[in-house]
C-alpha atoms as one frame of an Amber mdcrd trajectory, in Angstrom:
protein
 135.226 -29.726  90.553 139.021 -30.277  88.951 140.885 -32.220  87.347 139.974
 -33.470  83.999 140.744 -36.009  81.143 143.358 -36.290  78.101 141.908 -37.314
  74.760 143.426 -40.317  74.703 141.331 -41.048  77.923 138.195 -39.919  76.769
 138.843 -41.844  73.654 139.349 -45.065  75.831 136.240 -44.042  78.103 133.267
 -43.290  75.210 134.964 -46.267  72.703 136.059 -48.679  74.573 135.168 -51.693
  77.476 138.745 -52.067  79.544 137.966 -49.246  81.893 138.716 -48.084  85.469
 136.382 -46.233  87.441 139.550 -44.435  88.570 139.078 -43.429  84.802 136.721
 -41.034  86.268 138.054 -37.259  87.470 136.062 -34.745  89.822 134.992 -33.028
  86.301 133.660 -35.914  84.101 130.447 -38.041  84.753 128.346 -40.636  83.289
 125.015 -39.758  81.892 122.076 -42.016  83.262 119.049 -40.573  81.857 118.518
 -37.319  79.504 114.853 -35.608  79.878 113.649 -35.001  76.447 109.921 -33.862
  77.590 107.739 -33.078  79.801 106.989 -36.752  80.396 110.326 -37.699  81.225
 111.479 -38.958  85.149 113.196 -35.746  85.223 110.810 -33.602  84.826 108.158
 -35.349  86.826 110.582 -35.459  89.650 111.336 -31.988  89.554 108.127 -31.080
  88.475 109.602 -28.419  86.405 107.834 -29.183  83.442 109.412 -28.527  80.270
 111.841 -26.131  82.327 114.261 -29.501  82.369 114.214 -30.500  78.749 117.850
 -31.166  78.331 118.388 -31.716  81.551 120.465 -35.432  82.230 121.338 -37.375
  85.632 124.575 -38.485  85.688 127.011 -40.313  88.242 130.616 -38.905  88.743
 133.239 -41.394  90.829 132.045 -38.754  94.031 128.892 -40.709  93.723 127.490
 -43.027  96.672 123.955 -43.190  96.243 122.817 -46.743  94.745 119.250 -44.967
  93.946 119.765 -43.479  90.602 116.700 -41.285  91.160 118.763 -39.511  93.752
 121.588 -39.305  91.551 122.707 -34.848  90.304 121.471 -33.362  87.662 122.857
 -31.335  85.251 121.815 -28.582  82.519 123.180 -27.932  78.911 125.811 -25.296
  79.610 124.437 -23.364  76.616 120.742 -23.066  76.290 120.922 -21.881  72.867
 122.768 -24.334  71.462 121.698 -27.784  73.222 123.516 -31.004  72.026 122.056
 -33.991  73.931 124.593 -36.771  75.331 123.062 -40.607  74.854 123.076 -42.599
  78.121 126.620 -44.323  78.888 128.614 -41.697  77.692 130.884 -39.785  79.271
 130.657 -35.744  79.825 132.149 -32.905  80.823 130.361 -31.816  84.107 130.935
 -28.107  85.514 129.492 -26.987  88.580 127.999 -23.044  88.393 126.711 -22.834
  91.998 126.486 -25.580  94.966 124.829 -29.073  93.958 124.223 -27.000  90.366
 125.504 -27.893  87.249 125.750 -28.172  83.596 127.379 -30.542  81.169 129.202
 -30.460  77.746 129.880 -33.210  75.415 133.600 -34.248  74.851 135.277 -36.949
  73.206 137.402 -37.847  70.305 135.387 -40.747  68.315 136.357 -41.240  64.940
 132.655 -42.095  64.280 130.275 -39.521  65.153 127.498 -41.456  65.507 129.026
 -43.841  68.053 129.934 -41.615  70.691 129.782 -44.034  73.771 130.323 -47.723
  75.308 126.675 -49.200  75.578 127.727 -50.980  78.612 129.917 -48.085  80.394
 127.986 -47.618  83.461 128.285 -51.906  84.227 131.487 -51.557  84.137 132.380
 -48.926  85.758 129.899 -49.210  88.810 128.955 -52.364  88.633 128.424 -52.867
  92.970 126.341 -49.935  92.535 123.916 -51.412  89.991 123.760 -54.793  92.372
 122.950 -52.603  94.998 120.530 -50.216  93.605 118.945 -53.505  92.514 118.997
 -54.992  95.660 117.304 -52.221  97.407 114.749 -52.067  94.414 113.338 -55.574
  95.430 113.821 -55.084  98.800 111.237 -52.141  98.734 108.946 -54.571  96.461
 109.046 -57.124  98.187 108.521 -54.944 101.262 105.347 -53.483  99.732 103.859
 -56.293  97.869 105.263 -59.710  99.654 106.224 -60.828  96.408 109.300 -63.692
  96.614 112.547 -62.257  95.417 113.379 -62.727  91.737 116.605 -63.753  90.476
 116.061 -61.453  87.632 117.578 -57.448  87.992 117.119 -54.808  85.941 120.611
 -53.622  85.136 119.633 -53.993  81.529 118.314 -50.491  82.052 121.647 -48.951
  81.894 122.759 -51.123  78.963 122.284 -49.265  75.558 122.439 -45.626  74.758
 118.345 -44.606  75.252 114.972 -45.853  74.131 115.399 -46.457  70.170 118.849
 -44.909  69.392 120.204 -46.747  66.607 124.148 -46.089  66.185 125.137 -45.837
  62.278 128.463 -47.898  60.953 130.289 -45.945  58.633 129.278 -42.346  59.285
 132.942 -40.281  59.012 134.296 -36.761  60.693 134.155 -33.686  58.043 138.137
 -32.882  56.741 139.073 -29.332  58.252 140.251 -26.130  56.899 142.373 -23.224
  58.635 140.588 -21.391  60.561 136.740 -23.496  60.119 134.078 -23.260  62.592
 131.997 -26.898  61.739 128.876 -28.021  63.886 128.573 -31.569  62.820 126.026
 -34.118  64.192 125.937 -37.840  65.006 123.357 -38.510  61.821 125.613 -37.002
  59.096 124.488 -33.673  59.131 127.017 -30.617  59.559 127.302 -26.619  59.329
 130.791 -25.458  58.159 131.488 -22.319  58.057 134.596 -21.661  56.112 136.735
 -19.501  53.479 139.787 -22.020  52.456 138.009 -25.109  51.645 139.195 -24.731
  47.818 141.621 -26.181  45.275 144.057 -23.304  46.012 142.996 -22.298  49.440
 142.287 -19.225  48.789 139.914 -17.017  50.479 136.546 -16.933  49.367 133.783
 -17.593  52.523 131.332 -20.318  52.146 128.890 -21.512  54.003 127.539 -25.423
  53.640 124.650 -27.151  55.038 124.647 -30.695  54.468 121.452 -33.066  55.549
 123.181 -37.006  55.677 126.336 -38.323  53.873 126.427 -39.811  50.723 126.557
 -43.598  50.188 129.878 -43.566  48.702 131.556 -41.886  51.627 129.871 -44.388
  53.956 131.844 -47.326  52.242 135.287 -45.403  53.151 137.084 -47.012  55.847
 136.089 -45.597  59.335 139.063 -43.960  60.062 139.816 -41.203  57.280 138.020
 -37.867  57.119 135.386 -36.347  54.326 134.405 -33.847  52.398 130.748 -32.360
  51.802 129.684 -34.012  48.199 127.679 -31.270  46.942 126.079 -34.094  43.940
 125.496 -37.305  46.301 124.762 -36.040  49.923 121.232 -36.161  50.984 120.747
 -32.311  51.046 123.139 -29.590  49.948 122.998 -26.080  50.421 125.705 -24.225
  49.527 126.635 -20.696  49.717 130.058 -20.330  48.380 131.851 -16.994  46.597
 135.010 -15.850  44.671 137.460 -19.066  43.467 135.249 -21.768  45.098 134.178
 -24.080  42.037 130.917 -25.861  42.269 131.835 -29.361  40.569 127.590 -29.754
  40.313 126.160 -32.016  38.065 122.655 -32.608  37.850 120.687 -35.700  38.294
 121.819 -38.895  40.088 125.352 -39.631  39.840 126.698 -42.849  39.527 129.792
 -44.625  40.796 131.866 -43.214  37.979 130.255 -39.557  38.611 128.333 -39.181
  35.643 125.048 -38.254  35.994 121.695 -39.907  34.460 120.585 -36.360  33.469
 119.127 -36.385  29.650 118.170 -32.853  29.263 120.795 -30.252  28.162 119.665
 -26.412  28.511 119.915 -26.110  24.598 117.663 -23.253  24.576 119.481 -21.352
  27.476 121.762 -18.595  26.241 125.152 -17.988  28.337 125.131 -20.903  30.278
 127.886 -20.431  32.913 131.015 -22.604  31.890 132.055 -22.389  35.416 130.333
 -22.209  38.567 132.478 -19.724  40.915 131.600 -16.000  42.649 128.944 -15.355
  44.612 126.132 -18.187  44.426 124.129 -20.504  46.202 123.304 -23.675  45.339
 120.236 -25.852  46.744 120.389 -29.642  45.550 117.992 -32.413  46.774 116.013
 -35.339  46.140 112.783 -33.071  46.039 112.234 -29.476  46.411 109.272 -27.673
  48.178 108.871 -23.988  47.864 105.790 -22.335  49.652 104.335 -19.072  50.398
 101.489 -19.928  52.637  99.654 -16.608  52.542 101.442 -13.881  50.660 103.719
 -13.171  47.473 106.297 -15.464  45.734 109.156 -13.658  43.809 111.527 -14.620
  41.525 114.293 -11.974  40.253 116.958 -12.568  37.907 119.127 -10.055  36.452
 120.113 -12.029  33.820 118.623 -15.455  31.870 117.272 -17.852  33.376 115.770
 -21.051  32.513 114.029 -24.056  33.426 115.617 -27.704  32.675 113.921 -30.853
  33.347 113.844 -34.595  32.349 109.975 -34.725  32.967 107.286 -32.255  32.164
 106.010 -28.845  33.313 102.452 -27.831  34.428 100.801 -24.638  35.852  97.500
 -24.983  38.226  96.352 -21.448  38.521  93.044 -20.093  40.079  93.642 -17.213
  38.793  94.842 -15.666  35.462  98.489 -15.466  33.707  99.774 -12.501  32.677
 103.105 -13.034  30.240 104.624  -9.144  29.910 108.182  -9.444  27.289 110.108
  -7.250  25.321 111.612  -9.659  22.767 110.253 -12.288  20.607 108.589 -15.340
  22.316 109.837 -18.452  20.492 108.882 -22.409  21.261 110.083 -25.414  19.495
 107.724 -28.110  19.485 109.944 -30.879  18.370 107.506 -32.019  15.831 104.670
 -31.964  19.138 101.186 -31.068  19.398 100.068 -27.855  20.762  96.595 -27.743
  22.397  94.665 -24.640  24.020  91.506 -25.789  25.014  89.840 -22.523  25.720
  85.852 -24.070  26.163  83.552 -21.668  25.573  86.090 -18.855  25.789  87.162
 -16.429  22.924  90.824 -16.059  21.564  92.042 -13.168  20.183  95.418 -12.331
  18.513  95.858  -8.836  17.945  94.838  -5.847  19.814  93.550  -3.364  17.076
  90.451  -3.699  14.317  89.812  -7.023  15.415  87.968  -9.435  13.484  86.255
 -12.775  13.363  88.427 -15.404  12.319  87.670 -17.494   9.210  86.962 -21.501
  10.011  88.563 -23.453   6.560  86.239 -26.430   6.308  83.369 -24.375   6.167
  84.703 -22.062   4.052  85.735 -24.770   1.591  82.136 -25.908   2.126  80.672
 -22.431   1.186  83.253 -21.950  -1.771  82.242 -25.364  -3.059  78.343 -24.199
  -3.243  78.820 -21.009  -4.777  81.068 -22.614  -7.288  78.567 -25.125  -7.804
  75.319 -22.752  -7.757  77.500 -20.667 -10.604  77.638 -23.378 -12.742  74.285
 -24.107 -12.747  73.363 -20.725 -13.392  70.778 -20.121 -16.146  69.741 -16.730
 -17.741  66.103 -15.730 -19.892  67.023 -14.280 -22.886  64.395 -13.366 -25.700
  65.067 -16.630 -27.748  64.411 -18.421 -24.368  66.335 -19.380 -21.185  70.078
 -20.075 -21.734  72.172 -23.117 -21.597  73.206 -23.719 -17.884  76.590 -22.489
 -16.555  78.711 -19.921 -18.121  80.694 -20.957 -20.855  84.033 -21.435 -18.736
  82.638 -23.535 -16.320  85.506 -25.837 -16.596  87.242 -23.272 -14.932  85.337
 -23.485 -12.199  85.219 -27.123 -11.672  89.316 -26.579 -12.022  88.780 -24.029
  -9.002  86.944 -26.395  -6.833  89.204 -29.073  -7.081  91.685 -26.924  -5.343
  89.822 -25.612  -2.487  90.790 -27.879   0.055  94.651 -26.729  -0.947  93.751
 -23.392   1.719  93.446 -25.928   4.727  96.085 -25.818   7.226  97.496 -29.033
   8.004  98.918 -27.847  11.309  96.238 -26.239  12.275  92.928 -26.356  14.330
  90.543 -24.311  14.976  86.749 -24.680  16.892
């Protein structure tokens, strides 16, 4: 098939309603239907199975047949890579063998997510759709004697599918020298890249970026956008040499401060600036899972643990804390609890011994102190008077007892 259209055309085709079908060239066509299962028309009617996933039926201006069922079909041109057209837009058609052929989607939309004319096939064939409707009740009436309705059904082809919903507001990524970008319809791009810094200088990164920030979404439709590594939906980055992270954790607000409390006080050497070799992995909520084998964490140097909310640990099994420094925790003026049931603690690992509870050994103290003073002695003038004769002393001594008590403290 030749021929072929300028972007200005394609821009007028997939965007706009004042078209020709003249528009039309030997290697463009209009997609009617996309298979996206096994269940699909497609697939039934080629009954293929799942071999025409992908697969769409489009109409070029060579078309005559007003059956769309009869209409060619055409395969993703790569198979590893398959980027699925919506109904009423226009593609690039290219034929590999006779009646074979593929497709691949062109156009120059300034949103991606609005990538064709909802009523494009109406207008461009719109005898066609009369006709094809026509012969539909024809054959129904034919079969079941019904009257002829005055109702068709060339609200099939308006749209762009079943339930896709076309976003306002969703912008083109800004591109560097020498970029290779895969960016989708719902906000969601790959760039790979090695300029995209301050100084454009070289230093590769790699972004993946799930949906585009709220803020970006109010710019005006027709200027371009950066990644925003603090208020897209997902970020990972994997960036190297100059290429500054700007990150700031927590949400960030219109003025791009962050509602972050926590500062990693305890954390020694906290990078002042994020550059060099790094990745960075920012979301609304994190998952990490190792289904049914190891989970490692290396770190050459520090590394630490910052959070606005609290930390917990369920373990079935046992914790085993190995370090060759001094172990230090700041309670803030907090409790510290280890319930340990029935279990034994022990502090130490050499000549271990029992350790001493204070309130009964206040208790036992006080006894003694009070079975010395009532001590009495036989002598051979008779017994003695009771207590020794600086029990005072002792009564002093009692008074103080519960002085040894820890007020900090507990123990069971």
């Amino acid at each position: 098939m030749g021929g072929g259209l300028s972007s200005a055309r394609i821009t007028s085709v997939n965007a706009t309603t004042s078209i020709k079908v003249n528009t039309l060239t030997k290697k463009t066509g209009i997609v009617y239907d996309i298979c996206l299962d096994e269940s699909s028309e497609i697939a039934k009617q080629s009954k293929a199975g799942s071999a025409y996933i992908g697969a769409i039926r489009f109409r070029d201006k060579s078309s005559t047949s007003s059956d769309a069922s009869k209409l060619a079909i055409a395969h993703p041109s790569d198979k590893n890579f398959i980027n699925i057209p919506l109904k009423n837009e226009i593609v690039e058609i290219h034929e590999i063998g006779t009646g074979e052929y593929t497709y691949s989607r062109i156009g120059t939309e300034s949103n991606p997510s609005i990538s064709a004319n909802s009523n494009l096939i109406s207008i461009l064939f719109p005898e066609t759709v009369q006709n094809e409707n026509k012969v539909g009740d024809y054959k129904k009436r034919q079969s079941t004697n019904i009257p002829k309705s005055n109702k068709d059904n060339s609200s099939k082809y308006f749209g762009f599918g079943n339930y896709y919903n076309p976003q306002e507001n969703l912008h083109k990524l800004k591109l560097y020298e020498g970029d290779s970008l895969i960016q989708s319809r719902f906000g969601q791009s790959i760039r790979f890249s090695a300029f995209n810094n301050s100084k454009n200088k070289f230093a590769p990164t790699l972004i993946i970026r799930n949906g585009e920030a709220g803020d970006n979404r109010k710019k005006d439709q027709n200027i371009n956008i950066e990644e925003d590594i603090n208020k897209d939906g997902t970020i990972i980055a994997l960036t190297s040499g100059e290429h500054q992270l700007g990150f700031i954790p927590g949400t960030i607000d219109d003025k791009g401060k962050g509602d972050f409390q926590t500062k990693p006080e305890s954390f020694e050497d906290y990078p002042t600036k994020l550059i060099g070799d790094q990745l960075l992995l920012s979301s609304g909520r994190i998952i990490l899972s190792a289904k049914n084998a190891e989970m490692l964490f290396y770190s050459k140097k520090n590394y630490g643990f910052v959070s606005d909310g609290a930390m917990s640990i369920d373990n079935k099994g046992g914790i085993d804390i190995s370090v060759g420094d001094n172990i230090n925790i700041i309670t803030n003026d907090r409790d510290i609890n280890f319930v340990t049931g029935n279990g034994t603690m022990f502090f130490g690992s050499q000549d271990l011994e029992p350790m001493v509870k204070g309130q009964q050994l206040v208790d036992i103290l006080s006894e003694l102190i009070d079975t010395i003073g009532a001590m009495q002695f036989l002598t051979p003038s008779g017994p003695s008077a009771l207590g020794p004769v600086n029990s005072p002393d002792f009564g002093m001594i009692k008074s103080k007892l519960n002085s040894i008590l820890s007020q900090r403290t507990q123990l069971s």
